[in-house]
Short mmCIF file of C-alpha atoms and ligand atoms in Angstrom, two decimals:
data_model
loop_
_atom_site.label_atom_id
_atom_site.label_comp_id
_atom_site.label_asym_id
_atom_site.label_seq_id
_atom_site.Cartn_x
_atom_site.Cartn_y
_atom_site.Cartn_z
CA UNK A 1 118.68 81.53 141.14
CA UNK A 2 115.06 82.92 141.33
CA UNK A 3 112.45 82.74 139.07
CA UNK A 4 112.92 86.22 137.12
CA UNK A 5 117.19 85.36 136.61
CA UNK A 6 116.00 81.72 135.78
CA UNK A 7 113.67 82.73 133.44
CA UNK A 8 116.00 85.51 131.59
CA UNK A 9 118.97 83.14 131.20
CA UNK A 10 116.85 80.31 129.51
CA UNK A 11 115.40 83.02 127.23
CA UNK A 12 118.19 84.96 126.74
CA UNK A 13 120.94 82.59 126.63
CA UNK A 14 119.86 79.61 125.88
CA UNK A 15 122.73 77.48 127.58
CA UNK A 16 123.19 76.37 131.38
CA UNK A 17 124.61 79.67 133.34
CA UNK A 18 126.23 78.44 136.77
CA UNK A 19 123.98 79.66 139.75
CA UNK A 20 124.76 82.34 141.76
CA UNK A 21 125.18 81.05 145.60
CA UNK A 22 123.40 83.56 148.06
CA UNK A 23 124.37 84.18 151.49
CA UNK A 24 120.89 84.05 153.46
CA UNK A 25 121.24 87.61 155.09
CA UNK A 26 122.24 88.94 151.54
CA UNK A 27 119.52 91.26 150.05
CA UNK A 28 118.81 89.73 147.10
CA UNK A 29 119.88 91.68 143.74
CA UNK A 30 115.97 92.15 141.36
CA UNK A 31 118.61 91.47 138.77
CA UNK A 32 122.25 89.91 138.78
CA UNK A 33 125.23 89.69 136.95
CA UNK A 34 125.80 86.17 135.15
CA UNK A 35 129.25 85.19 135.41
CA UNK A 36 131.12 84.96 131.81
CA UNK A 37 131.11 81.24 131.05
CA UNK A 38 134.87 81.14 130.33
CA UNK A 39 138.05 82.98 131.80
CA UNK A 40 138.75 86.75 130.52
CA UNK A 41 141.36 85.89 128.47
CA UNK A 42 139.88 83.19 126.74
CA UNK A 43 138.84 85.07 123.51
CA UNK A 44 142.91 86.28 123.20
CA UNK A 45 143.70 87.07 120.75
CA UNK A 46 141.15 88.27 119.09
CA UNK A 47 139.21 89.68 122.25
CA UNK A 48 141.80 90.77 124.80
CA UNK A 49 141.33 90.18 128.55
CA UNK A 50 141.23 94.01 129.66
CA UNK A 51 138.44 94.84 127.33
CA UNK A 52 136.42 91.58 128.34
CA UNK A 53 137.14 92.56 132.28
CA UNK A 54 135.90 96.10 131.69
CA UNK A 55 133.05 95.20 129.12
CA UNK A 56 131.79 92.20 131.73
CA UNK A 57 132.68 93.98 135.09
CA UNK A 58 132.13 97.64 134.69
CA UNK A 59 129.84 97.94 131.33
CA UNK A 60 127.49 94.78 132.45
CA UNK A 61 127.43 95.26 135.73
CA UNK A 62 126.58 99.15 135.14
CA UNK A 63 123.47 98.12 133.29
CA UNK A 64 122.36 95.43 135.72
CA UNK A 65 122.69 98.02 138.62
CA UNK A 66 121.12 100.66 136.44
CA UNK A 67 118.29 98.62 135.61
CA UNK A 68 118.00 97.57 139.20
CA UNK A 69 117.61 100.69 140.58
CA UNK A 70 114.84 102.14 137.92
CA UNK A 71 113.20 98.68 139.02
CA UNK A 72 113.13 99.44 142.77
CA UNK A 73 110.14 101.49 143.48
CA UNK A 74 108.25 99.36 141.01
CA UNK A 75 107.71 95.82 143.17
CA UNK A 76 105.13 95.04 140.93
CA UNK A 77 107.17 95.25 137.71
CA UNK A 78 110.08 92.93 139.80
CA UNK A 79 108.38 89.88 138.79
CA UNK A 80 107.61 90.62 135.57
CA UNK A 81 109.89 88.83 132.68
CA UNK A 82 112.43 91.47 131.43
CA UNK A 83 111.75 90.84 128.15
CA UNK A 84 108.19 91.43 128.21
CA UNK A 85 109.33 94.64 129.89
CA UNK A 86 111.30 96.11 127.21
CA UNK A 87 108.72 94.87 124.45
CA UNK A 88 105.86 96.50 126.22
CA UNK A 89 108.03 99.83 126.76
CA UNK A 90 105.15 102.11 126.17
CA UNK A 91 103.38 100.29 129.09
CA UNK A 92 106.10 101.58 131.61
CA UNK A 93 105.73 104.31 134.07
CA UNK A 94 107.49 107.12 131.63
CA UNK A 95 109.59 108.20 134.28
CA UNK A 96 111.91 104.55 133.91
CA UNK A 97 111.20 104.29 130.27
CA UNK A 98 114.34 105.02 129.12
CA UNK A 99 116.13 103.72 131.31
CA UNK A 100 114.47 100.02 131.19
CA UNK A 101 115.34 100.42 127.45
CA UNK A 102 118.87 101.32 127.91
CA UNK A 103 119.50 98.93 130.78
CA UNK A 104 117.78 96.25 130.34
CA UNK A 105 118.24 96.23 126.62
CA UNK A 106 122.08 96.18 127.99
CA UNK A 107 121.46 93.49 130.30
CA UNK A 108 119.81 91.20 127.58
CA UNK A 109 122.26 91.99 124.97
CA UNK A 110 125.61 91.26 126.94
CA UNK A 111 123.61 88.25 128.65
CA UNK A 112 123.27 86.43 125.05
CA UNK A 113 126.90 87.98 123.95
CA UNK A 114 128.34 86.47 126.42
CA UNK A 115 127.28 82.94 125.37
CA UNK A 116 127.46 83.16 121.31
CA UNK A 117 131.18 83.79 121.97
CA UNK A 118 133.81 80.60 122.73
CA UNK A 119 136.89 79.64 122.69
CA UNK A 120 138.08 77.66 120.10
CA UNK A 121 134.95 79.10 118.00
CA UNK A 122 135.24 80.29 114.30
CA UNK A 123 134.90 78.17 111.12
CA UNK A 124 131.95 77.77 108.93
CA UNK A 125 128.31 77.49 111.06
CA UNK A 126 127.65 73.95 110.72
CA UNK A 127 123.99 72.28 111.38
CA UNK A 128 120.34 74.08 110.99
CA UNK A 129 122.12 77.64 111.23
CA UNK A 130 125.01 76.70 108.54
CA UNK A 131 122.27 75.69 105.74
CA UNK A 132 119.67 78.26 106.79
CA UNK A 133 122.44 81.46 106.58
CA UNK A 134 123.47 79.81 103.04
CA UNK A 135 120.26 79.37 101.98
CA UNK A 136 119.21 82.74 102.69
CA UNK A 137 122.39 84.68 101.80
CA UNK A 138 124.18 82.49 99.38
CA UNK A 139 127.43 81.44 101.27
CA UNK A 140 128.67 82.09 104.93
CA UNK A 141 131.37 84.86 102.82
CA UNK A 142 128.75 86.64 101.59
CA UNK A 143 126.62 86.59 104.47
CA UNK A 144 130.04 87.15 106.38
CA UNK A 145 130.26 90.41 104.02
CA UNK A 146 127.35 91.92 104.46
CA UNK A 147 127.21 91.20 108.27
CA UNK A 148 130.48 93.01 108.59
CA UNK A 149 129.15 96.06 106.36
CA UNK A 150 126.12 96.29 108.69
CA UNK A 151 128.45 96.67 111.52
CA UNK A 152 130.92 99.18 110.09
CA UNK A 153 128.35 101.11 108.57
CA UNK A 154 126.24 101.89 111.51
CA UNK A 155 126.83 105.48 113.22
CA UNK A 156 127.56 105.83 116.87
CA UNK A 157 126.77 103.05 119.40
CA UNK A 158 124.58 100.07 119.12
CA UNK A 159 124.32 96.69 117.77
CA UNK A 160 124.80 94.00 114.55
CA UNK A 161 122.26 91.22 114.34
CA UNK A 162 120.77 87.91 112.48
CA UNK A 163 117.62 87.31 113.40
CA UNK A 164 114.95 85.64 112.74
CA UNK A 165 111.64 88.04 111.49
CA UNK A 166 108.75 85.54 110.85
CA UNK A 167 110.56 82.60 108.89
CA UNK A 168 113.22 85.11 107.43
CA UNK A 169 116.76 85.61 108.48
CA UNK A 170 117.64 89.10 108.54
CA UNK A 171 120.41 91.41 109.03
CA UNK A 172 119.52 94.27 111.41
CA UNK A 173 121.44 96.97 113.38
CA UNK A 174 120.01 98.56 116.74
CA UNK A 175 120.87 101.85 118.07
CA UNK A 176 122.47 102.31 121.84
CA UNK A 177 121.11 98.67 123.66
CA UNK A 178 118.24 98.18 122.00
CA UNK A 179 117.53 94.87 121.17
CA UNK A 180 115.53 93.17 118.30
CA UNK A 181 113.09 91.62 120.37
CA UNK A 182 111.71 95.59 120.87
CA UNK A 183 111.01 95.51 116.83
CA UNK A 184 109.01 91.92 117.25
CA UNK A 185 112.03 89.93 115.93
CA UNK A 186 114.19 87.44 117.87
CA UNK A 187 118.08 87.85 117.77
CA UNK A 188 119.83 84.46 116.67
CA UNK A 189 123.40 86.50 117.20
CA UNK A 190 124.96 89.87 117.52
CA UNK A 191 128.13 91.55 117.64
CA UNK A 192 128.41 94.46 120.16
CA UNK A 193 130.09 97.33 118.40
CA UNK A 194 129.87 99.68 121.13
CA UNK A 195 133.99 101.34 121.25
CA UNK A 196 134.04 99.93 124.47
CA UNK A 197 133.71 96.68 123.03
CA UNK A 198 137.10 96.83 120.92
CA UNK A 199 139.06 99.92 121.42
CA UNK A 200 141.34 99.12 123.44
CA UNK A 201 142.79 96.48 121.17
CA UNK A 202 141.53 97.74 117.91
CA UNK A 203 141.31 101.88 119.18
CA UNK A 204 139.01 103.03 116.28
CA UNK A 205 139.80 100.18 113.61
CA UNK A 206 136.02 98.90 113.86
CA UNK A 207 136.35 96.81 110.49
CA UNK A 208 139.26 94.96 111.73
CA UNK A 209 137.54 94.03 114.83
CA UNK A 210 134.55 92.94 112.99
CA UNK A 211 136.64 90.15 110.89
CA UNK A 212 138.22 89.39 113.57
CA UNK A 213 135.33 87.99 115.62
CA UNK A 214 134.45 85.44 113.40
CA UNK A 215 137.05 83.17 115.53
CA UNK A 216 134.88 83.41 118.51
CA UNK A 217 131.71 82.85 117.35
CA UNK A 218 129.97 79.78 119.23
CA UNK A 219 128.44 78.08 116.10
CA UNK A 220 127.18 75.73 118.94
CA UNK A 221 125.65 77.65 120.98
CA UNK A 222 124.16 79.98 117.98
CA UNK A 223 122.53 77.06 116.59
CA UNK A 224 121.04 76.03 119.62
CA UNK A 225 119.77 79.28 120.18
CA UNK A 226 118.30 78.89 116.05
CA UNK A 227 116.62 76.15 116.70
CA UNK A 228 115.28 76.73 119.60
CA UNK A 229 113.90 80.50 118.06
MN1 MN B 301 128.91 96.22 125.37
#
C-alpha cells in the first residue's frame, strides 16, 4: 500500500484494511479500491448481496476510477492527502473541481461506509459513542428518530451523518458525495441513501431501509472512529 492509500484508510476508516498485493510490472492505480472487509452477503438480510456487489464493484470503483483520471495530469496533486484535496476545493485547477468533489467525496464516503457496517452489528451503541449520542439527544430512539427523519427527508441523492462540529454531535445531510469534512466537521457515521444504495431490495421504500440499517451498524468500529475524532 503506498503512502497516499495508507494515509486515506487510517483517516478515513479508521480500522486495518488488508493490503492490496501489486504485481511489479503493474502500473500502479493514484487511487485503489479497498476490498469490503466482509463477504457481499454478509449484511443479508437487511443489505442484500446484489446491491452490495453493484454499490462496492460498479458505484466505488466508478468513483475511484473517476477520481483517478481527473488526478492524472495533475502529478503534483498525486501526493497530496485526498482529504486535504476536497477541503481545499477552491484551491483546485477549476477544470477537476467538480469532479474531485464528486469522486473523491465518493471515494471517502463508501471507504468509511464500508467499515461502520458489520455483521452481527445493531443494538444500542455501547462505550464513549453510546453515552455521548444519549447525552446529546436524549436516548439512542430519539436520536434513532431524528437520524432516520434526516435521511427520509432529504431530496435527491446524498448523505445522513453524526458528526462531530467542535465538541457537538450533530445531525447533518450532504448533497450528491459530499462529505462533512468539506463543511469543517468530521463524520463519526453515515448512511448512504443514494437509490442505488437500497432499491433493489427496498425499490423506493427509503424509510424502511433506513430502520432497517440499524442491524448493521458497527458500534465498534463507530466508536473507535469517535474516539479517535
Ligand atoms: Mn453509494
Amino acid at each position: 500500500m503506498n503512502r497516499r492509500n495508507f494515509v486515506l484508510t487510517t483517516i478515513v476508516a479508521l480500522s486495518s484494511l488488508p493490503v492490496i498485493a501489486q504485481a511489479e510490472s503493474a502500473p500502479k492505480p493514484i487511487y485503489e479500491l479497498p476490498p469490503l472487509p466482509y463477504p457481499y452477503d454478509a449484511l443479508e438480510p437487511y443489505i442484500d448481496a446484489r446491491t452490495m456487489k453493484f454499490h462496492h464493484d460498479r458505484h466505488h470503483q466508478a468513483y475511484v476510477d473517476n477520481l483517478n483520471k481527473a488526478l492524472t495530469p495533475y502529478p503534483e496533486l498525486q501526493n497530496k492527502c485526498l482529504v486535504e484535496l476536497i477541503q481545499n476545493l477552491d484551491q483546485l485547477p477549476a477544470a477537476i473541481r467538480t469532479s474531485v468533489r464528486n469522486n473523491g467525496g465518493g471515494h471517502l464516503n463508501h471507504t468509511l461506509f464500508w467499515n461502520i457496517m458489520a455483521p452481527g452489528g445493531g443494538g444500542e451503541p455501547q462505550g464513549a459513542i453510546g453515552e455521548a449520542i444519549r447525552k446529546q439527544f436524549g436516548s439512542f430512539g430519539q436520536f434513532q428518530e431524528a437520524f432516520e427523519k434526516a435521511g427520509l427527508t432529504l431530496f435527491g441523492s446524498g448523505w445522513v451523518w453524526l458528526v462531530k462540529a467542535g465538541e457537538q454531535l450533530e445531525i447533518m445531510t450532504t448533497p450528491n458525495q459530499d462529505s462533512p469534512l468539506m463543511a469543517g466537521k468530521f463524520p463519526i457515521f453515515g448512511n448512504d441513501v443514494w437509490e442505488h444504495a437500497y432499491y433493489l431490495n427496498y425499490q423506493n421504500r427509503r424509510g424502511e431501509y433506513l430502520k432497517s440499517w440499524w442491524n448493521v451498524a458497527n458500534w465498534a468500529g463507530i466508536n473507535l472512529r469517535f474516539e479517535n475524532a
